[in-house]
Amino acid sequence: MQRWTRLVIAPLVGILVLPTPGRTEEHLVSRRAIEVRLAEERDSRSHDLVILQTALSSPRASAAANAVGVDIVAVRAAVPSLSDGELRDLAARAAALDRDPAAGLSHDVNLLLIIFLIVAIVVLLLKAL
């Protein structure tokens, strides 16, 4: 009985415990697909940084920062430390200001939106600390 148990149990344990032979190159996602996706994310982040830095470089952004007592240079320097999601969200808002700045909005409302953008960056940075 012990011999029969060893003959049946030992191979089963080996099958369940030992790693299955296979090629280490086989994955669910190819290396090329991973590299392409990472490159897309890197390009997207760079694009979002440019949009946000451009918006914060405008005279309107400087005026809005002065109105709330924030150093715009410090805000611009801190933008790269934002997470990808935060950067994507704020860049979308900044791009919306450039795409349609006069869609029924007055100068004061545009100024408030820029102030909101600056305050949002400051709040996110303070939260990260």
Tab-separated table of C-alpha atoms in Angstrom:
chain	number	residue	atom	x	y	z
A	1	MET	CA	0.000	0.000	0.000
A	2	GLN	CA	2.833	2.440	0.836
A	3	ARG	CA	4.561	1.693	-2.418
A	4	TRP	CA	1.371	2.283	-4.401
A	5	THR	CA	0.833	5.572	-2.543
A	6	ARG	CA	4.362	6.696	-3.381
A	7	LEU	CA	3.898	5.779	-7.024
A	8	VAL	CA	0.685	7.814	-7.302
A	9	ILE	CA	1.269	10.695	-4.903
A	10	ALA	CA	4.887	11.551	-5.810
A	11	PRO	CA	4.171	12.344	-9.492
A	12	LEU	CA	1.059	14.333	-8.561
A	13	VAL	CA	3.018	16.425	-6.083
A	14	GLY	CA	5.720	16.936	-8.700
A	15	ILE	CA	3.189	18.101	-11.254
A	16	LEU	CA	1.541	20.514	-8.839
A	17	VAL	CA	4.663	21.910	-7.174
A	18	LEU	CA	7.352	22.001	-9.825
A	19	PRO	CA	7.228	24.746	-12.427
A	20	THR	CA	6.099	23.743	-15.834
A	21	PRO	CA	8.734	23.859	-18.519
A	22	GLY	CA	8.192	26.673	-20.945
A	23	ARG	CA	9.847	29.513	-22.675
A	24	THR	CA	10.376	32.601	-20.596
A	25	GLU	CA	9.773	34.802	-23.624
A	26	GLU	CA	6.120	33.774	-23.788
A	27	HIS	CA	3.883	36.326	-22.095
A	28	LEU	CA	0.347	37.481	-22.501
A	29	VAL	CA	1.614	40.777	-23.880
A	30	SER	CA	4.559	40.939	-26.232
A	31	ARG	CA	7.634	42.958	-25.357
A	32	ARG	CA	7.020	45.125	-28.436
A	33	ALA	CA	3.461	45.936	-27.328
A	34	ILE	CA	4.764	46.939	-23.899
A	35	GLU	CA	7.428	49.190	-25.431
A	36	VAL	CA	4.868	50.829	-27.732
A	37	ARG	CA	2.478	51.459	-24.835
A	38	LEU	CA	5.233	52.953	-22.671
A	39	ALA	CA	6.327	55.214	-25.534
A	40	GLU	CA	2.727	56.377	-26.023
A	41	GLU	CA	2.399	57.197	-22.321
A	42	ARG	CA	5.710	59.067	-22.327
A	43	ASP	CA	4.639	61.092	-25.397
A	44	SER	CA	1.239	61.797	-23.866
A	45	ARG	CA	2.824	63.058	-20.642
A	46	SER	CA	5.241	65.269	-22.601
A	47	HIS	CA	2.341	66.689	-24.614
A	48	ASP	CA	0.339	67.391	-21.447
A	49	LEU	CA	3.353	69.113	-19.872
A	50	VAL	CA	3.729	71.383	-22.901
A	51	ILE	CA	0.028	72.299	-22.855
A	52	LEU	CA	0.052	73.109	-19.156
A	53	GLN	CA	3.345	75.005	-19.247
A	54	THR	CA	2.080	77.032	-22.219
A	55	ALA	CA	-1.109	77.923	-20.364
A	56	LEU	CA	0.835	78.890	-17.249
A	57	SER	CA	3.221	81.048	-19.308
A	58	SER	CA	0.478	83.313	-20.556
A	59	PRO	CA	0.016	86.848	-19.240
A	60	ARG	CA	-3.484	85.841	-18.104
A	61	ALA	CA	-1.985	83.102	-15.909
A	62	SER	CA	0.474	85.570	-14.376
A	63	ALA	CA	-2.351	87.986	-13.630
A	64	ALA	CA	-4.456	85.200	-12.136
A	65	ALA	CA	-1.577	84.011	-9.949
A	66	ASN	CA	-0.972	87.556	-8.732
A	67	ALA	CA	-4.679	87.892	-7.949
A	68	VAL	CA	-4.531	84.919	-5.552
A	69	GLY	CA	-1.021	85.657	-4.266
A	70	VAL	CA	0.712	82.620	-5.762
A	71	ASP	CA	4.190	82.618	-7.283
A	72	ILE	CA	3.589	81.487	-10.881
A	73	VAL	CA	7.257	80.527	-11.320
A	74	ALA	CA	6.991	78.086	-8.398
A	75	VAL	CA	3.782	76.658	-9.822
A	76	ARG	CA	5.383	76.151	-13.239
A	77	ALA	CA	8.418	74.509	-11.616
A	78	ALA	CA	6.177	72.098	-9.710
A	79	VAL	CA	4.085	70.971	-12.696
A	80	PRO	CA	6.408	68.070	-13.638
A	81	SER	CA	5.884	66.533	-10.191
A	82	LEU	CA	2.159	66.019	-10.832
A	83	SER	CA	0.952	62.463	-11.362
A	84	ASP	CA	-0.038	61.356	-14.851
A	85	GLY	CA	-3.746	61.526	-14.018
A	86	GLU	CA	-3.523	64.975	-12.452
A	87	LEU	CA	-1.449	66.253	-15.343
A	88	ARG	CA	-3.861	64.790	-17.913
A	89	ASP	CA	-6.869	66.379	-16.184
A	90	LEU	CA	-5.315	69.823	-15.822
A	91	ALA	CA	-3.924	69.770	-19.376
A	92	ALA	CA	-7.399	68.969	-20.701
A	93	ARG	CA	-8.797	71.948	-18.798
A	94	ALA	CA	-6.016	74.216	-20.061
A	95	ALA	CA	-6.537	73.018	-23.636
A	96	ALA	CA	-10.264	73.732	-23.329
A	97	LEU	CA	-9.432	77.339	-22.446
A	98	ASP	CA	-7.330	77.666	-25.607
A	99	ARG	CA	-9.768	75.856	-27.901
A	100	ASP	CA	-12.835	77.871	-27.067
A	101	PRO	CA	-11.901	80.932	-25.025
A	102	ALA	CA	-14.838	83.032	-26.192
A	103	ALA	CA	-17.719	80.554	-26.131
A	104	GLY	CA	-19.968	82.915	-24.255
A	105	LEU	CA	-17.484	83.373	-21.440
A	106	SER	CA	-16.436	86.784	-20.340
A	107	HIS	CA	-12.898	87.824	-19.548
A	108	ASP	CA	-13.690	87.554	-15.829
A	109	VAL	CA	-14.868	83.959	-16.153
A	110	ASN	CA	-11.736	83.058	-18.116
A	111	LEU	CA	-9.654	84.653	-15.381
A	112	LEU	CA	-11.524	82.613	-12.755
A	113	LEU	CA	-10.906	79.419	-14.719
A	114	ILE	CA	-7.190	80.152	-14.864
A	115	ILE	CA	-7.199	80.902	-11.137
A	116	PHE	CA	-8.920	77.574	-10.582
A	117	LEU	CA	-6.247	75.843	-12.656
A	118	ILE	CA	-3.467	77.417	-10.589
A	119	VAL	CA	-5.202	76.692	-7.282
A	120	ALA	CA	-5.805	73.084	-8.344
A	121	ILE	CA	-2.095	72.629	-9.039
A	122	VAL	CA	-1.167	74.157	-5.678
A	123	VAL	CA	-3.679	71.961	-3.825
A	124	LEU	CA	-2.442	68.825	-5.574
A	125	LEU	CA	1.151	69.688	-4.732
A	126	LEU	CA	0.320	70.368	-1.101
A	127	LYS	CA	-1.574	67.087	-0.916
A	128	ALA	CA	1.460	65.260	-2.288
A	129	LEU	CA	3.686	66.631	0.465
